[in-house]
């Protein structure tokens, strides 16, 4: 039995509130249960130095946790003077995931920065961030197309992400904080429409799993991402 | 005429949504028009090193602007590796303002950290932060009292803050971003109930003002803070 | 009775020794009693990036305290690897104060950097720094004019600064360290010739004050700044 | 055809030279073809603060690339003043991988630090580092047991790691630099004896892959890790 | 002919003004011609962690150049966020030089920090700093002895330092900035009473020198240090 | 008697293994007994900003100690976020030493970076680094000449470095770690062919020495450097 009473393949309630801030070209507040992440997409009419003059764009991401998004307060990274390894690992993952569905030639020589700030954390902040970042990116690109700055849609698929894990011997979908802390193994899947895999990060803490276990988690992730794709569709409609 | 059409002594709509995050001992999302700041109060059962064993508590604050809270994206301070002078100046002001209404002996040997994160900026973020921080502090102290950890209420007054300025020759209350950018002079006032002054920071950019001008801004600030005190009362009721 | 035996409206002895270092375009060692600050003005024939090509100049300031300027040794900021919030707050104030009296178009596309290094601290280091910085700026601008690089004097007024406070119930002028540590409230005023206000920073530590109290401090500050203006005149004669 | 002429399931030559440095409790220079990593294991008779007094040990890792390990010189991280996101991601992975095979109670209240310094890079530095780190750890633990400091062997399995990828449509084992740069997708697998999975990090750059593709890579990784386990056995014999 | 008109073995005028700041336990403003360094000695009743409980003291130094001590303004190290290699090299040299004449057991378990801040630079700042630091140390130790905290004098010799170099083929003593910039080779000597050598740092820029050349510089340094010892005696009398 | 049983003027075994890494334009692993340093020379077709367009090149060096090169593990400088004063002092010395034998006009507008990474430390790491750096530089320049990029050899002499010291009253050559820790005085000499002096850094820890002592060390250094020059010749043959 899961602490939340959910069935093993049951997601938390997904909520995506678009237009959460007025300045950003795209934005949403995405919730997976009590996990809430504010994502903004900023369009910049320039690219990183190593891409200049190559006729293609770039999509990148930054991630941060507000100090009291968690049970106990964490020190502010700006005050510490550096981003943790965890933060950097996550923002690199978010960036790669969104680049996996963006055609950089069609985007043109501009950069879209996705800022993912965790307002409240209850497990799965990186996967909620990726799922919400797609919505913010979609809205920003819609705006670029409406403004006539992009002719052909550079977004080639939806992308969603979800965590799965083995909790007390049972593979479960969409771990919350309690499950995450006690899971024998957990994996984050970044999937595209049609179930194609963009990224898998599977870690066995203490335990290990076999090929069959990995596949069962992957299948759960497919169920979850179908739900996420539906919520994304609904949000940007 | 003000760009927003407001009268010179008219505040923007104040909205204070308490309990915005579930982990913090006190929290609110405070809005002054389009300026929105998330404030959380964290109670820590320890004090800074220099206060240990002295039988008194401490109240401190941290402030940050989300990268896309503003018209154009600002670089993330955690990525730059340091907090700007502006950030430090503001968080020192917030801390002093809240300490001005807290009796540290009654608080006992514990620290309350007020994290003020600007979700959206449209002028007056520091004053909104102070005004909201009082609400988060009040809620956190209420919880300490309900839990029997504090016997006598250490909060001695409400505290509110508001900016005033001289915009196109006219003293106006509660400047928004457009007014703030074009003001001849602006001042932030931190006031207590009964109109007592905790802090004044008045700056004349380009122009200067005289004693009479300063007094007219102070009187506007009194009007504004009375509105803030009412909104605070409503929020914590 | 003040610890120093001074009358409430009595300043400490002001001494401004110009030409204290030979390399700087302008320099002075300014003393307010035992508070001594070395100020140098450096003329740079370039402006910050955001001002390039706009036909105007810039005046900025940096502030630092030598490690043993104080009763006990403070850690060197260069060794700590960052400037404190206090340092940044003060150097921003000094820069704003000097910009308030400088016409940037007349200065032309060049920058003047005012370095204020506190040799010995006994209260009022930031106000002494502002008062001395005007002298260093004046000397550097005189040199630019003598060299034919500037045609019309860009300095539009003298500017001085002084701290006032309420010490044991009495408003007093020019607080020394002992008074500063024990004051109920203190305020720094940056004033121009004719008594116009460039900046007010008033803080009530523990106590608060009312409109009348603030005005009494402002009037003391006027007395003090008149003395400062006379000393500045004497120094640059 | 692979650029190196290897068969799809053919590893590069593995060489593990133990005792490469005389001070460390365990050390080796591990080579996978032209990729060479120096690993040292340091035993410290203390644990991180959050583990003190819990009767268990810790295993952690640090990773670095010498500036000219690569085709063009990279800036030294010590000179830049911070470790890159990539470095932190890799050293976190190495630490988790070795912890997956270490019983922390049996290790006792001490820490083993695995320093992995890349002398020469030709693809697969992180997987070579993990594979070599096991050898250094094994040697250090052997020494602790020989010295009578540990009674029961805390190492529960060998652990190896290898990268696989899809190169020009074909799944291949143990990518070198040329393959790595041109691969459609690549994955790093950390496996235990018996083929159990400790960690999977699979990324599709540009392309994506399906469940079948992921499985084919996993099966290649099993072949590779069996070779690694044999080399580890040989090295510590 | 030297640019200053001095004879090859002629020092610049040495001036040592003691008691330059009132807070430090010892202080002086030392001038070698136009080179001026403010040195303060701070007594701290604690030692660095690695010396605790060993019954001996420590002497250490910090060095900094005010931004406009030089012909053109240098960036402030506190603003850059780190001390340069040059700064660290110099402060390590100053510390070693003073430790060479201090008996750490007699000093007792306390630390003396020598802060050397260059007010104006005209060549030879590090040697002026060492020579002045001895005076500040002497005064601080005198105070400790007068206060009855130290029974037996821990200072075993005077120590002085001077630069010599080969300028246009001629060995010269006490290089000023112009000579220093154009010298073929220069060396800093730290000498004790009786001509004993504590430290030699000789560098040939472009040229090189032979044994005889090195000895000629050493003999000049002896002449210079005798002058310095006399000035130190005069200063602390 | 020396702990190693060597005669006072006896060097440790020198071994220089060239071509240790395949990417660098020049490289070697240099050993002086158990001290081993990996040196790579990187040719960059650009110069530092302050040399651009002047028709001359630059030679610079970086130095680092692997964390477990020493008896006990040292913290990684990249993790600490800054290079120590010792590291900076050493890399400045290495750079100066190699520049002393390089004609910058003949090198042409390019930079050669010498990375010296200490694999194992047993005294004399900086002098081994300089001696090995000459070999790596020689190989890189040979390659530039073979590629027709440089017409006239810019290397004007060999350069070697060795430490000498007074150990238990006897001047000895090439100190190992045990001798270095217990020496009364030690000196590093950087010499050119023909015995010319490029640099002397002599420090008396605790003791001091006189002119005669310094000369005796210099003569030992000559013996050592002749051995080093022979080993360099052998290595690059």
PDB file of N, CA and C in Angstrom, chain A residues 67-95:
ATOM      1  N   UNK A  67      14.439  28.464  -0.768  1.00  0.00           N
ATOM      2  CA  UNK A  67      15.017  27.911   0.468  1.00  0.00           C
ATOM      3  C   UNK A  67      14.014  27.081   1.294  1.00  0.00           C
ATOM      4  N   UNK A  68      12.774  27.538   1.350  1.00  0.00           N
ATOM      5  CA  UNK A  68      11.828  26.811   2.190  1.00  0.00           C
ATOM      6  C   UNK A  68      10.820  26.041   1.365  1.00  0.00           C
ATOM      7  N   UNK A  69      11.240  25.579   0.178  1.00  0.00           N
ATOM      8  CA  UNK A  69      10.374  24.693  -0.599  1.00  0.00           C
ATOM      9  C   UNK A  69      10.304  23.323   0.066  1.00  0.00           C
ATOM     10  N   UNK A  70      11.236  23.067   0.974  1.00  0.00           N
ATOM     11  CA  UNK A  70      11.382  21.733   1.559  1.00  0.00           C
ATOM     12  C   UNK A  70      10.984  21.714   3.037  1.00  0.00           C
ATOM     13  N   UNK A  71      10.984  20.534   3.644  1.00  0.00           N
ATOM     14  CA  UNK A  71      10.572  20.397   5.045  1.00  0.00           C
ATOM     15  C   UNK A  71      11.409  21.270   5.963  1.00  0.00           C
ATOM     16  N   UNK A  72      12.717  21.213   5.777  1.00  0.00           N
ATOM     17  CA  UNK A  72      13.571  22.108   6.552  1.00  0.00           C
ATOM     18  C   UNK A  72      14.225  23.063   5.559  1.00  0.00           C
ATOM     19  N   UNK A  73      14.563  24.241   6.046  1.00  0.00           N
ATOM     20  CA  UNK A  73      15.095  25.268   5.159  1.00  0.00           C
ATOM     21  C   UNK A  73      16.490  24.899   4.658  1.00  0.00           C
ATOM     22  N   UNK A  74      16.700  25.032   3.373  1.00  0.00           N
ATOM     23  CA  UNK A  74      18.023  24.829   2.798  1.00  0.00           C
ATOM     24  C   UNK A  74      18.688  26.176   2.594  1.00  0.00           C
ATOM     25  N   UNK A  75      20.024  26.192   2.653  1.00  0.00           N
ATOM     26  CA  UNK A  75      20.724  27.469   2.467  1.00  0.00           C
ATOM     27  C   UNK A  75      20.567  27.931   1.017  1.00  0.00           C
ATOM     28  N   UNK A  76      20.379  29.208   0.835  1.00  0.00           N
ATOM     29  CA  UNK A  76      20.211  29.808  -0.484  1.00  0.00           C
ATOM     30  C   UNK A  76      21.521  29.695  -1.269  1.00  0.00           C
ATOM     31  N   UNK A  77      21.452  29.191  -2.490  1.00  0.00           N
ATOM     32  CA  UNK A  77      22.682  28.998  -3.267  1.00  0.00           C
ATOM     33  C   UNK A  77      23.363  30.327  -3.586  1.00  0.00           C
ATOM     34  N   UNK A  78      22.571  31.386  -3.772  1.00  0.00           N
ATOM     35  CA  UNK A  78      23.175  32.697  -4.041  1.00  0.00           C
ATOM     36  C   UNK A  78      23.986  33.162  -2.844  1.00  0.00           C
ATOM     37  N   UNK A  79      23.546  32.798  -1.639  1.00  0.00           N
ATOM     38  CA  UNK A  79      24.278  33.188  -0.425  1.00  0.00           C
ATOM     39  C   UNK A  79      25.508  32.322  -0.253  1.00  0.00           C
ATOM     40  N   UNK A  80      25.412  31.049  -0.603  1.00  0.00           N
ATOM     41  CA  UNK A  80      26.565  30.150  -0.511  1.00  0.00           C
ATOM     42  C   UNK A  80      27.609  30.512  -1.564  1.00  0.00           C
ATOM     43  N   UNK A  81      27.152  31.127  -2.653  1.00  0.00           N
ATOM     44  CA  UNK A  81      28.101  31.532  -3.686  1.00  0.00           C
ATOM     45  C   UNK A  81      28.343  30.471  -4.736  1.00  0.00           C
ATOM     46  N   UNK A  82      27.616  29.349  -4.660  1.00  0.00           N
ATOM     47  CA  UNK A  82      27.706  28.416  -5.774  1.00  0.00           C
ATOM     48  C   UNK A  82      26.516  27.461  -5.818  1.00  0.00           C
ATOM     49  N   UNK A  83      26.277  26.976  -7.022  1.00  0.00           N
ATOM     50  CA  UNK A  83      25.195  26.025  -7.218  1.00  0.00           C
ATOM     51  C   UNK A  83      25.701  24.636  -6.859  1.00  0.00           C
ATOM     52  N   UNK A  84      24.855  23.856  -6.223  1.00  0.00           N
ATOM     53  CA  UNK A  84      25.260  22.508  -5.829  1.00  0.00           C
ATOM     54  C   UNK A  84      25.379  21.613  -7.051  1.00  0.00           C
ATOM     55  N   UNK A  85      26.053  20.476  -6.860  1.00  0.00           N
ATOM     56  CA  UNK A  85      26.146  19.488  -7.920  1.00  0.00           C
ATOM     57  C   UNK A  85      24.762  19.007  -8.334  1.00  0.00           C
ATOM     58  N   UNK A  86      23.881  18.820  -7.352  1.00  0.00           N
ATOM     59  CA  UNK A  86      22.511  18.379  -7.649  1.00  0.00           C
ATOM     60  C   UNK A  86      21.809  19.387  -8.566  1.00  0.00           C
ATOM     61  N   UNK A  87      21.884  20.669  -8.230  1.00  0.00           N
ATOM     62  CA  UNK A  87      21.250  21.705  -9.043  1.00  0.00           C
ATOM     63  C   UNK A  87      21.776  21.671 -10.473  1.00  0.00           C
ATOM     64  N   UNK A  88      23.084  21.572 -10.609  1.00  0.00           N
ATOM     65  CA  UNK A  88      23.657  21.602 -11.954  1.00  0.00           C
ATOM     66  C   UNK A  88      23.263  20.365 -12.750  1.00  0.00           C
ATOM     67  N   UNK A  89      23.235  19.236 -12.069  1.00  0.00           N
ATOM     68  CA  UNK A  89      22.862  17.992 -12.723  1.00  0.00           C
ATOM     69  C   UNK A  89      21.426  18.103 -13.251  1.00  0.00           C
ATOM     70  N   UNK A  90      20.549  18.656 -12.428  1.00  0.00           N
ATOM     71  CA  UNK A  90      19.142  18.756 -12.821  1.00  0.00           C
ATOM     72  C   UNK A  90      18.963  19.741 -13.962  1.00  0.00           C
ATOM     73  N   UNK A  91      19.607  20.892 -13.893  1.00  0.00           N
ATOM     74  CA  UNK A  91      19.367  21.870 -14.966  1.00  0.00           C
ATOM     75  C   UNK A  91      19.983  21.419 -16.286  1.00  0.00           C
ATOM     76  N   UNK A  92      21.033  20.635 -16.236  1.00  0.00           N
ATOM     77  CA  UNK A  92      21.578  20.064 -17.458  1.00  0.00           C
ATOM     78  C   UNK A  92      20.580  19.058 -18.056  1.00  0.00           C
ATOM     79  N   UNK A  93      19.933  18.272 -17.177  1.00  0.00           N
ATOM     80  CA  UNK A  93      18.934  17.297 -17.648  1.00  0.00           C
ATOM     81  C   UNK A  93      17.732  17.996 -18.294  1.00  0.00           C
ATOM     82  N   UNK A  94      17.262  19.059 -17.651  1.00  0.00           N
ATOM     83  CA  UNK A  94      16.107  19.783 -18.205  1.00  0.00           C
ATOM     84  C   UNK A  94      16.457  20.334 -19.585  1.00  0.00           C
ATOM     85  N   UNK A  95      17.600  20.950 -19.693  1.00  0.00           N
ATOM     86  CA  UNK A  95      18.017  21.512 -20.983  1.00  0.00           C
ATOM     87  C   UNK A  95      18.091  20.448 -22.066  1.00  0.00           C
TER      88      UNK A  95
END
